[in-house]
Short mmCIF file of C-alpha atoms in Angstrom, two decimals:
data_model
loop_
_atom_site.label_atom_id
_atom_site.label_comp_id
_atom_site.label_asym_id
_atom_site.label_seq_id
_atom_site.Cartn_x
_atom_site.Cartn_y
_atom_site.Cartn_z
CA MET A 883 9.73 -4.57 44.46
CA SER A 884 11.31 -7.38 42.30
CA SER A 885 14.83 -8.32 43.34
CA ASP A 886 15.83 -8.03 39.72
CA ARG A 887 14.65 -4.53 39.22
CA ILE A 888 16.87 -2.05 37.37
CA ARG A 889 16.16 1.62 36.62
CA PRO A 890 17.08 2.73 33.16
CA GLY A 891 16.98 6.28 31.94
CA GLY A 892 13.77 8.01 30.92
CA GLY A 893 12.19 7.81 34.39
CA ARG A 894 10.58 4.42 33.96
CA ALA A 895 11.51 1.30 35.92
CA GLU A 896 12.15 -1.99 34.08
CA THR A 897 13.37 -5.46 34.98
CA PRO A 898 15.50 -7.44 32.57
CA LEU A 899 12.59 -9.74 32.02
CA SER A 900 10.09 -6.89 31.28
CA ALA A 901 12.68 -5.30 28.88
CA ALA A 902 12.96 -8.61 27.07
CA ILE A 903 9.14 -8.84 26.81
CA ALA A 904 9.02 -5.42 25.40
CA ALA A 905 11.70 -6.30 22.82
CA ALA A 906 9.54 -9.39 21.81
CA ARG A 907 6.55 -7.02 21.25
CA TRP A 908 8.63 -5.02 18.73
CA ILE A 909 9.96 -8.17 17.06
CA ARG A 910 6.39 -9.42 16.75
CA SER A 911 5.53 -6.19 14.90
CA ALA A 912 8.07 -7.18 12.26
CA ALA A 913 6.55 -10.60 11.65
CA VAL A 914 5.78 -11.66 7.96
CA ASP A 915 3.70 -14.82 7.38
CA ASP A 916 3.76 -16.74 4.09
CA GLU A 917 2.84 -20.21 2.83
CA HIS A 918 5.79 -21.73 4.63
CA GLY A 919 5.57 -20.05 8.03
CA ARG A 920 6.93 -16.91 9.55
CA TYR A 921 10.02 -14.76 9.37
CA TRP A 922 10.75 -11.32 10.65
CA LYS A 923 11.93 -8.20 8.87
CA ALA A 924 15.34 -7.35 9.87
CA ASN A 925 14.49 -3.61 10.26
CA PRO A 926 10.77 -2.89 10.24
CA ASP A 927 11.11 0.87 10.34
CA PRO A 928 9.76 2.67 7.31
CA GLY A 929 12.50 2.54 4.72
CA GLY A 930 14.76 0.85 7.36
CA ARG A 931 17.76 -1.16 6.25
CA SER A 932 19.43 -3.96 8.26
CA ALA A 933 22.91 -3.33 9.76
CA GLY A 934 23.66 -6.92 9.18
CA THR A 935 23.10 -9.56 6.52
CA PRO A 936 19.78 -9.53 4.54
CA GLU A 937 19.58 -13.26 4.75
CA PRO A 938 16.08 -13.85 6.37
CA SER A 939 16.97 -17.26 7.90
CA SER A 940 20.40 -16.64 9.58
CA LEU A 941 21.27 -17.00 13.12
CA TYR A 942 23.09 -13.67 13.04
CA ALA A 943 20.30 -11.44 11.86
CA GLY A 944 17.35 -13.56 10.77
CA ALA A 945 14.73 -16.09 11.79
CA ALA A 946 17.02 -18.68 13.32
CA GLY A 947 18.21 -16.39 16.03
CA ILE A 948 14.68 -15.04 16.63
CA VAL A 949 13.25 -18.47 17.09
CA LEU A 950 15.80 -19.17 19.78
CA PHE A 951 14.87 -15.92 21.59
CA PHE A 952 11.14 -16.85 21.56
CA LEU A 953 11.85 -20.34 22.87
CA GLU A 954 13.77 -18.80 25.71
CA LEU A 955 11.20 -16.15 26.44
CA ALA A 956 8.46 -18.83 26.71
CA GLU A 957 10.62 -20.73 29.20
CA ALA A 958 11.22 -17.56 31.26
CA THR A 959 7.61 -16.35 31.33
CA GLY A 960 5.63 -19.63 31.09
CA HIS A 961 3.52 -18.00 28.30
CA GLU A 962 2.84 -20.49 25.51
CA ALA A 963 2.02 -17.68 22.98
CA TYR A 964 5.84 -17.22 22.55
CA LEU A 965 6.09 -20.93 21.68
CA ASP A 966 3.62 -20.22 18.82
CA ASP A 967 6.02 -17.48 17.50
CA ALA A 968 8.86 -19.90 17.71
CA ARG A 969 6.92 -22.72 16.11
CA ALA A 970 5.88 -20.53 13.18
CA GLY A 971 9.42 -19.49 12.59
CA ALA A 972 10.88 -23.02 12.93
CA ARG A 973 8.39 -24.50 10.49
CA ARG A 974 9.49 -22.01 7.85
CA LEU A 975 13.11 -22.85 8.51
CA ALA A 976 12.21 -26.58 8.13
CA ALA A 977 10.40 -25.88 4.85
CA THR A 978 13.00 -23.59 3.24
CA TRP A 979 16.46 -24.68 4.50
CA ARG A 980 17.37 -26.13 1.09
CA ARG A 981 17.45 -22.53 -0.23
CA GLN A 982 20.53 -21.77 1.88
CA THR A 983 23.88 -21.89 0.04
CA ASP A 984 25.97 -20.58 2.93
CA LEU A 985 26.86 -23.44 5.25
CA SER A 986 28.27 -21.35 8.16
CA LEU A 987 27.03 -21.09 11.71
CA TYR A 988 26.12 -17.46 11.99
CA HIS A 989 25.10 -16.70 8.45
CA GLY A 990 24.02 -20.03 7.00
CA LEU A 991 22.69 -23.48 7.32
CA THR A 992 24.55 -24.61 10.40
CA GLY A 993 22.76 -21.90 12.37
CA THR A 994 19.50 -23.25 11.00
CA VAL A 995 20.44 -26.66 12.32
CA VAL A 996 20.98 -25.24 15.77
CA ALA A 997 17.58 -23.53 15.76
CA LEU A 998 15.65 -26.52 14.40
CA THR A 999 17.29 -28.89 16.88
CA ARG A 1000 16.39 -26.61 19.82
CA ALA A 1001 12.89 -26.00 18.58
CA GLY A 1002 12.21 -29.61 17.86
CA TRP A 1003 13.12 -30.54 21.47
CA ALA A 1004 11.28 -27.65 23.18
CA LEU A 1005 8.11 -28.03 21.04
CA GLY A 1006 8.20 -31.85 21.01
CA ASP A 1007 8.01 -31.67 17.22
CA ALA A 1008 9.59 -34.63 15.59
CA GLY A 1009 9.19 -33.05 12.14
CA LEU A 1010 11.46 -30.21 13.16
CA GLU A 1011 14.13 -32.59 14.42
CA ASP A 1012 13.91 -34.53 11.21
CA ALA A 1013 14.56 -31.36 9.27
CA ALA A 1014 17.53 -30.66 11.52
CA VAL A 1015 18.95 -34.14 10.67
CA ALA A 1016 18.31 -33.56 6.94
CA ALA A 1017 20.07 -30.21 6.99
CA ALA A 1018 22.96 -31.55 9.02
CA ASP A 1019 23.25 -34.56 6.69
CA HIS A 1020 23.50 -32.09 3.76
CA ILE A 1021 26.31 -30.17 5.54
CA VAL A 1022 28.16 -33.39 5.98
CA ARG A 1023 27.71 -34.38 2.36
CA ARG A 1024 29.17 -31.00 1.24
CA VAL A 1025 32.48 -31.60 2.96
CA ARG A 1026 35.42 -31.27 0.54
CA VAL A 1027 38.74 -33.04 0.24
CA PHE A 1028 41.76 -30.61 0.20
CA ASP A 1029 45.45 -31.33 -0.05
CA ASP A 1030 45.77 -30.97 3.69
CA GLY A 1031 42.62 -32.63 4.88
CA VAL A 1032 38.77 -32.23 4.75
CA GLY A 1033 36.67 -29.16 5.30
CA TRP A 1034 34.25 -26.81 3.64
CA SER A 1035 36.28 -23.70 2.84
CA LYS A 1036 39.81 -22.13 3.22
CA ASP A 1037 38.63 -20.20 6.32
CA PRO A 1038 39.31 -21.93 9.76
CA ALA A 1039 37.67 -19.19 11.72
CA GLN A 1040 34.33 -19.38 13.39
CA ARG A 1041 32.73 -17.44 10.57
CA GLY A 1042 33.88 -20.32 8.30
CA ASP A 1043 34.73 -23.95 8.96
CA GLY A 1044 35.22 -23.34 12.72
CA GLY A 1045 31.48 -22.49 13.17
CA ILE A 1046 30.35 -25.42 11.11
CA ILE A 1047 32.48 -27.80 13.24
CA LEU A 1048 31.06 -26.34 16.45
CA GLY A 1049 27.52 -26.71 15.15
CA LEU A 1050 28.15 -30.37 14.12
CA LEU A 1051 29.63 -31.23 17.38
CA GLN A 1052 26.47 -29.95 19.15
CA ALA A 1053 24.08 -31.56 16.63
CA GLY A 1054 25.86 -34.91 16.99
CA ALA A 1055 25.38 -34.82 20.79
CA VAL A 1056 21.82 -33.54 20.82
CA LEU A 1057 20.42 -35.49 17.94
CA GLY A 1058 22.41 -38.63 18.63
CA VAL A 1059 24.20 -38.95 15.24
CA PRO A 1060 27.83 -39.93 15.89
CA ALA A 1061 28.72 -39.31 12.17
CA TYR A 1062 28.43 -35.53 12.76
CA GLU A 1063 31.06 -35.58 15.48
CA GLU A 1064 33.28 -37.86 13.35
CA VAL A 1065 33.22 -35.44 10.41
CA ALA A 1066 33.72 -32.38 12.76
CA VAL A 1067 36.79 -34.06 14.33
CA GLU A 1068 38.33 -34.89 10.95
CA ALA A 1069 37.74 -31.28 9.66
CA GLY A 1070 39.30 -30.07 12.94
CA LYS A 1071 42.49 -31.99 12.22
CA ARG A 1072 43.01 -29.80 9.21
CA VAL A 1073 42.60 -26.70 11.28
CA ALA A 1074 44.97 -27.97 13.92
CA ALA A 1075 47.74 -28.54 11.39
CA ALA A 1076 48.25 -24.85 10.96
CA VAL A 1077 51.30 -23.31 12.56
CA VAL A 1078 49.01 -20.63 14.20
CA PRO A 1079 45.39 -21.77 13.79
CA GLY A 1080 43.30 -18.90 12.59
CA HIS A 1081 46.23 -16.80 11.73
CA ARG A 1082 45.05 -15.26 8.43
CA PHE A 1083 45.95 -12.33 6.19
CA GLY A 1084 43.99 -9.95 3.97
CA ASP A 1085 40.56 -11.65 3.92
CA CYS A 1086 38.55 -9.19 6.05
CA PRO A 1087 36.62 -6.27 4.56
CA ASP A 1088 38.05 -2.84 5.27
CA LEU A 1089 41.39 -4.19 6.51
CA PRO A 1090 44.80 -4.04 5.00
CA GLU A 1091 45.90 -6.99 2.98
CA ASP A 1092 48.56 -7.92 5.53
CA ALA A 1093 46.33 -7.56 8.60
CA VAL A 1094 46.16 -10.37 11.09
CA THR A 1095 43.07 -10.64 13.31
CA PRO A 1096 43.46 -12.29 16.75
CA GLY A 1097 39.78 -11.96 17.67
CA PHE A 1098 36.97 -14.49 18.17
CA LEU A 1099 34.50 -14.65 15.31
CA SER A 1100 37.06 -14.07 12.50
CA GLY A 1101 40.42 -14.74 14.04
CA THR A 1102 42.80 -16.76 16.01
CA ALA A 1103 41.03 -16.75 19.43
CA GLY A 1104 37.84 -18.34 17.97
CA THR A 1105 39.75 -20.86 16.05
CA ALA A 1106 41.81 -21.84 19.17
CA PHE A 1107 38.52 -22.05 21.12
CA LEU A 1108 37.26 -24.64 18.66
CA LEU A 1109 40.48 -26.63 19.00
CA ALA A 1110 40.19 -26.64 22.69
CA ARG A 1111 36.58 -27.85 22.50
CA LEU A 1112 37.78 -30.63 20.16
CA TYR A 1113 40.45 -31.63 22.72
CA GLY A 1114 37.72 -31.75 25.40
CA VAL A 1115 35.58 -33.97 23.04
CA THR A 1116 38.45 -36.32 21.92
CA GLY A 1117 41.30 -36.08 24.37
CA ASP A 1118 43.57 -35.84 21.32
CA GLU A 1119 46.72 -33.99 22.34
CA ARG A 1120 47.16 -32.44 18.80
CA PHE A 1121 44.12 -30.28 19.41
CA LEU A 1122 45.34 -29.06 22.75
CA SER A 1123 48.77 -28.32 21.25
CA ALA A 1124 47.18 -26.33 18.47
CA ALA A 1125 44.89 -24.47 20.85
CA ARG A 1126 47.97 -23.56 22.86
CA ARG A 1127 49.68 -22.16 19.92
CA GLY A 1128 46.71 -20.00 19.05
CA ALA A 1129 46.42 -18.81 22.63
CA GLY A 1130 50.07 -18.05 22.74
CA PHE A 1131 49.81 -15.79 19.62
CA VAL A 1132 46.86 -13.95 21.22
CA ARG A 1133 48.76 -13.44 24.46
CA ALA A 1134 51.87 -12.20 22.49
CA VAL A 1135 50.00 -9.48 20.70
CA SER A 1136 47.84 -8.34 23.65
CA THR A 1137 48.74 -5.56 25.99
CA VAL A 1138 48.82 -6.29 29.78
CA ARG A 1139 48.93 -3.39 32.34
CA GLY A 1140 48.68 -4.48 35.93
CA ARG A 1141 45.47 -6.65 36.32
CA CYS A 1142 44.13 -5.75 32.89
CA ALA A 1143 44.56 -7.15 29.37
CA VAL A 1144 43.29 -5.74 26.11
CA VAL A 1145 43.53 -7.28 22.54
CA PRO A 1146 44.31 -5.43 19.34
CA HIS A 1147 41.65 -5.58 16.60
CA HIS A 1148 44.26 -6.41 14.08
CA VAL A 1149 48.06 -6.34 13.76
CA PRO A 1150 50.42 -4.84 12.89
CA GLN A 1151 48.38 -1.71 11.93
CA ALA A 1152 46.00 -1.36 14.83
CA ARG A 1153 47.75 -2.41 17.98
CA GLU A 1154 46.10 0.38 19.99
CA LEU A 1155 42.55 -0.26 18.64
CA HIS A 1156 41.08 -2.51 21.45
CA TYR A 1157 37.57 -3.80 20.91
CA LEU A 1158 35.71 -4.89 23.97
CA GLY A 1159 32.94 -6.98 22.42
CA LEU A 1160 32.48 -10.60 21.33
CA CYS A 1161 33.43 -10.45 17.67
CA SER A 1162 36.96 -8.97 17.89
CA GLY A 1163 37.55 -7.97 21.46
CA SER A 1164 38.01 -9.01 25.07
CA ALA A 1165 34.61 -10.56 25.53
CA GLY A 1166 35.25 -13.09 22.80
CA VAL A 1167 38.87 -13.80 23.65
CA ALA A 1168 37.93 -14.51 27.22
CA ARG A 1169 35.80 -17.40 25.97
CA LEU A 1170 38.94 -19.00 24.58
CA PHE A 1171 40.80 -18.90 27.83
CA HIS A 1172 37.75 -20.07 29.83
CA GLU A 1173 37.38 -23.13 27.46
CA LEU A 1174 40.98 -23.94 27.68
CA TYR A 1175 40.77 -23.80 31.54
CA GLN A 1176 37.80 -26.03 31.51
CA VAL A 1177 39.37 -28.79 29.35
CA ALA A 1178 43.04 -28.54 30.60
CA GLY A 1179 42.77 -27.13 34.13
CA ASP A 1180 45.70 -24.58 33.86
CA PRO A 1181 45.22 -21.80 36.31
CA GLY A 1182 47.16 -19.49 33.99
CA ASP A 1183 44.19 -19.63 31.46
CA LEU A 1184 41.77 -18.65 34.22
CA GLU A 1185 44.09 -15.80 35.14
CA TRP A 1186 43.81 -14.52 31.51
CA VAL A 1187 39.98 -14.67 31.79
CA GLU A 1188 40.15 -12.43 34.75
CA LEU A 1189 42.74 -10.07 33.16
CA LEU A 1190 40.42 -9.62 30.10
CA ALA A 1191 37.34 -9.19 32.30
CA HIS A 1192 39.03 -6.67 34.53
CA GLY A 1193 40.20 -4.71 31.47
CA ILE A 1194 36.54 -4.35 30.49
CA MET A 1195 35.31 -3.46 33.99
CA THR A 1196 37.90 -0.70 34.28
CA SER A 1197 37.45 0.71 30.70
CA GLY A 1198 34.45 2.86 31.74
CA ALA A 1199 32.10 0.66 29.78
CA PRO A 1200 29.18 0.71 29.39
CA TRP A 1201 28.89 4.38 30.03
CA VAL A 1202 32.16 5.62 28.51
CA LYS A 1203 32.43 5.28 24.72
CA THR A 1204 35.86 4.58 23.18
CA GLU A 1205 37.17 3.69 19.76
CA GLY A 1206 36.72 0.02 20.58
CA PHE A 1207 33.37 0.35 22.31
CA TRP A 1208 31.21 2.84 20.55
CA ASP A 1209 27.45 3.45 20.23
CA VAL A 1210 26.53 -0.17 19.91
CA ALA A 1211 24.36 -2.52 22.04
CA CYS A 1212 24.12 -5.78 20.20
CA GLN A 1213 25.59 -9.28 21.01
CA CYS A 1214 28.25 -9.09 18.30
CA CYS A 1215 30.25 -6.07 19.34
CA GLY A 1216 28.26 -4.23 22.06
CA ALA A 1217 26.97 -4.20 25.56
CA ALA A 1218 24.82 -7.37 25.12
CA GLY A 1219 27.93 -9.37 24.28
CA LEU A 1220 29.60 -8.04 27.47
CA LEU A 1221 26.57 -9.01 29.47
CA GLU A 1222 26.73 -12.56 28.23
CA LEU A 1223 30.28 -12.73 29.41
CA PHE A 1224 29.77 -11.46 32.89
CA VAL A 1225 26.60 -13.57 33.50
CA GLY A 1226 28.63 -16.56 32.32
CA LEU A 1227 31.65 -15.63 34.54
CA TRP A 1228 29.40 -15.31 37.58
CA ALA A 1229 27.79 -18.64 36.86
CA ALA A 1230 31.31 -20.23 36.45
CA THR A 1231 32.99 -18.57 39.45
CA GLY A 1232 30.38 -17.17 41.81
CA ARG A 1233 32.29 -13.91 42.05
CA GLN A 1234 29.82 -11.11 43.15
CA ALA A 1235 31.92 -8.52 41.18
CA HIS A 1236 30.97 -10.21 37.94
CA LEU A 1237 27.21 -10.22 38.83
CA ALA A 1238 27.38 -6.60 39.96
CA PHE A 1239 28.94 -5.60 36.60
CA ALA A 1240 26.32 -7.76 34.74
CA ARG A 1241 23.66 -5.71 36.61
CA THR A 1242 25.29 -2.49 35.47
CA LEU A 1243 25.26 -3.70 31.85
CA GLY A 1244 21.69 -4.73 32.19
CA GLU A 1245 20.70 -1.32 33.53
CA HIS A 1246 22.48 0.33 30.68
CA LEU A 1247 20.77 -1.88 28.03
CA ALA A 1248 17.31 -1.32 29.37
CA GLY A 1249 17.89 2.42 29.48
CA LYS A 1250 19.36 2.42 25.97
CA GLY A 1251 16.22 0.84 24.49
CA THR A 1252 13.50 3.07 23.13
CA ASP A 1253 9.83 2.80 22.21
CA PRO A 1254 8.99 5.79 20.17
CA ASP A 1255 5.63 4.42 18.65
CA GLY A 1256 4.32 2.06 21.30
CA ARG A 1257 5.31 -1.05 19.20
CA GLY A 1258 7.88 -2.20 21.69
CA LEU A 1259 11.46 -1.77 22.77
CA ARG A 1260 14.34 -1.55 20.28
CA TRP A 1261 17.91 -0.39 20.23
CA TYR A 1262 19.24 2.20 17.71
CA GLN A 1263 22.91 1.80 17.30
CA ALA A 1264 25.94 2.57 14.93
CA TYR A 1265 26.58 -1.07 14.17
CA ARG A 1266 29.65 -0.36 12.00
CA ARG A 1267 32.32 1.59 13.99
CA ILE A 1268 33.80 2.96 10.82
CA ARG A 1269 30.40 4.35 9.66
CA PRO A 1270 29.11 6.24 12.85
CA THR A 1271 26.35 8.04 10.98
CA GLU A 1272 24.56 4.80 10.04
CA ILE A 1273 22.11 4.42 12.83
CA SER A 1274 19.56 1.56 12.69
CA ALA A 1275 17.64 -0.80 14.90
CA ASP A 1276 17.49 -4.57 13.98
CA THR A 1277 15.32 -7.47 15.22
CA GLY A 1278 18.00 -10.18 14.86
CA TYR A 1279 20.02 -12.14 17.47
CA MET A 1280 23.70 -11.08 16.99
CA VAL A 1281 22.89 -7.56 15.67
CA GLY A 1282 19.63 -6.57 17.31
CA ALA A 1283 16.68 -6.97 19.75
CA ALA A 1284 16.46 -10.72 19.86
CA GLY A 1285 20.04 -11.12 21.14
CA ILE A 1286 19.75 -8.16 23.51
CA GLY A 1287 16.53 -9.65 24.87
CA ALA A 1288 18.27 -13.06 25.21
CA ALA A 1289 21.12 -11.50 27.24
CA LEU A 1290 18.63 -9.76 29.54
CA LEU A 1291 16.79 -13.11 30.06
CA HIS A 1292 20.17 -14.68 31.02
CA LEU A 1293 20.65 -11.87 33.57
CA HIS A 1294 17.11 -12.34 34.83
CA ALA A 1295 17.78 -16.05 35.30
CA ALA A 1296 21.02 -15.28 37.20
CA VAL A 1297 19.42 -12.79 39.51
CA ALA A 1298 16.42 -14.97 40.09
CA GLY A 1299 18.80 -17.70 41.35
CA ASP A 1300 16.62 -20.62 40.22
CA PRO A 1301 18.89 -23.80 39.80
CA ALA A 1302 16.13 -25.40 37.74
CA ARG A 1303 16.14 -22.71 35.13
CA SER A 1304 18.40 -23.25 32.14
CA VAL A 1305 19.20 -20.86 29.31
CA LEU A 1306 19.88 -21.44 25.62
CA LEU A 1307 23.50 -20.79 24.67
CA LEU A 1308 24.95 -20.83 21.17
CA PRO A 1309 27.67 -23.54 20.37
CA ASP A 1310 30.62 -21.13 20.94
CA ASN A 1311 29.48 -20.08 24.49
CA PRO A 1312 31.58 -21.99 27.09
CA PHE A 1313 29.74 -20.92 30.25
CA PRO A 1314 27.21 -22.91 32.32
CA VAL A 1315 23.65 -23.31 30.85
CA ILE A 1316 22.31 -22.89 34.39
CA PRO A 1317 23.37 -19.31 35.36
CA VAL A 1318 23.75 -20.07 39.11
CA PRO A 1319 27.11 -20.89 40.70
CA ALA A 1320 27.51 -24.48 41.70
CA VAL A 1321 27.79 -23.52 45.30
CA MET A 1322 24.38 -21.93 45.20
CA ALA A 1323 22.83 -24.85 43.38
CA ARG A 1324 24.04 -27.20 46.10
CA ARG A 1325 22.39 -25.22 48.93
CA PRO A 1326 19.89 -27.19 50.97
CA GLY A 1327 16.41 -26.35 49.71
CA ALA A 1328 17.81 -24.61 46.57
#
């Protein structure tokens, strides 16, 4: 029996790898080929609607994220057929990127740059890298001059300028274009000038006008993460100081009980609504404190990572549903996002409790997936907490099967313990790309 075997519900045995392969089979059933290449329907069910954005190219719910999943699955299995899937999707991204008007990381062109860069390198396709450079150049040309500096929008969070900056930092390093980092740093200075970076009011759907969001993708924690990353890149103390201000706000509004910390979804109205996931909850906020620890070395930041992780572990997740962890499996706000956190924490710390909980999350996810028609594994979920009757299954990365499959592949790599196996992580993931603790990687013969 494989050492990574887990037993989901329904009486069948699966491994994280086999579950990811089954998810790929379903995603393949949603493929649509046209004169430019390939994209995938967000929800291929008859009459099905996507829970996320309808944008077919996005990293969040479209082709860019699915291309990354197929690249990683090819690496994990050694099957070149998955590279063909990735190549067809990447070629369409390269041919159509000029249609994208949104520049952001998860919903726009920056995510396409990430996917094209990775695909060009993995496939040895210079044309894809050229397209990535052209798209990144376009993003740089679109930078605007404001009264307080340069940027692309009024939103400093990762869903806005923060994600663009992170993507340009990565593109500059991977593609070897220093100008991308230079523009990213300049735009970051504008973000750092805020009293509390990411501290915004009244710009989130379904929230009161005076709501403040301390979370990761659309709030203070993600913005402070960006500033910590910029400090690590530049050594400029203004970035560290701004990141500390953001982290201080997050700590101030959080609740700590014993060895556990939880973060409110928004304040002042929802101090007792504690999401656990990446977008607005503990899994995302933990990334901020881990990044701060990496760049500044303060043990207090690592303590907060553990407080947030322990809060998740003692919440009853993934089996117990709460108002902040409902019937959702995806990377954005569900169990797959928690799995990414705990695989990353194990790789960073070597603590067996983190790996054990990651296995539990993997068991839950494999058991949650269904294959009612023989087309492959998918996950039906109530993506929007406030609309619990809207149940759907998506193919995309942050909202569906591609991201769940990727998280399971990361668990597979961790359990396999291969120090030569790397994983693909998005620009806002601070954990090691080799999901094996350093002490294990240094073992003789490892």
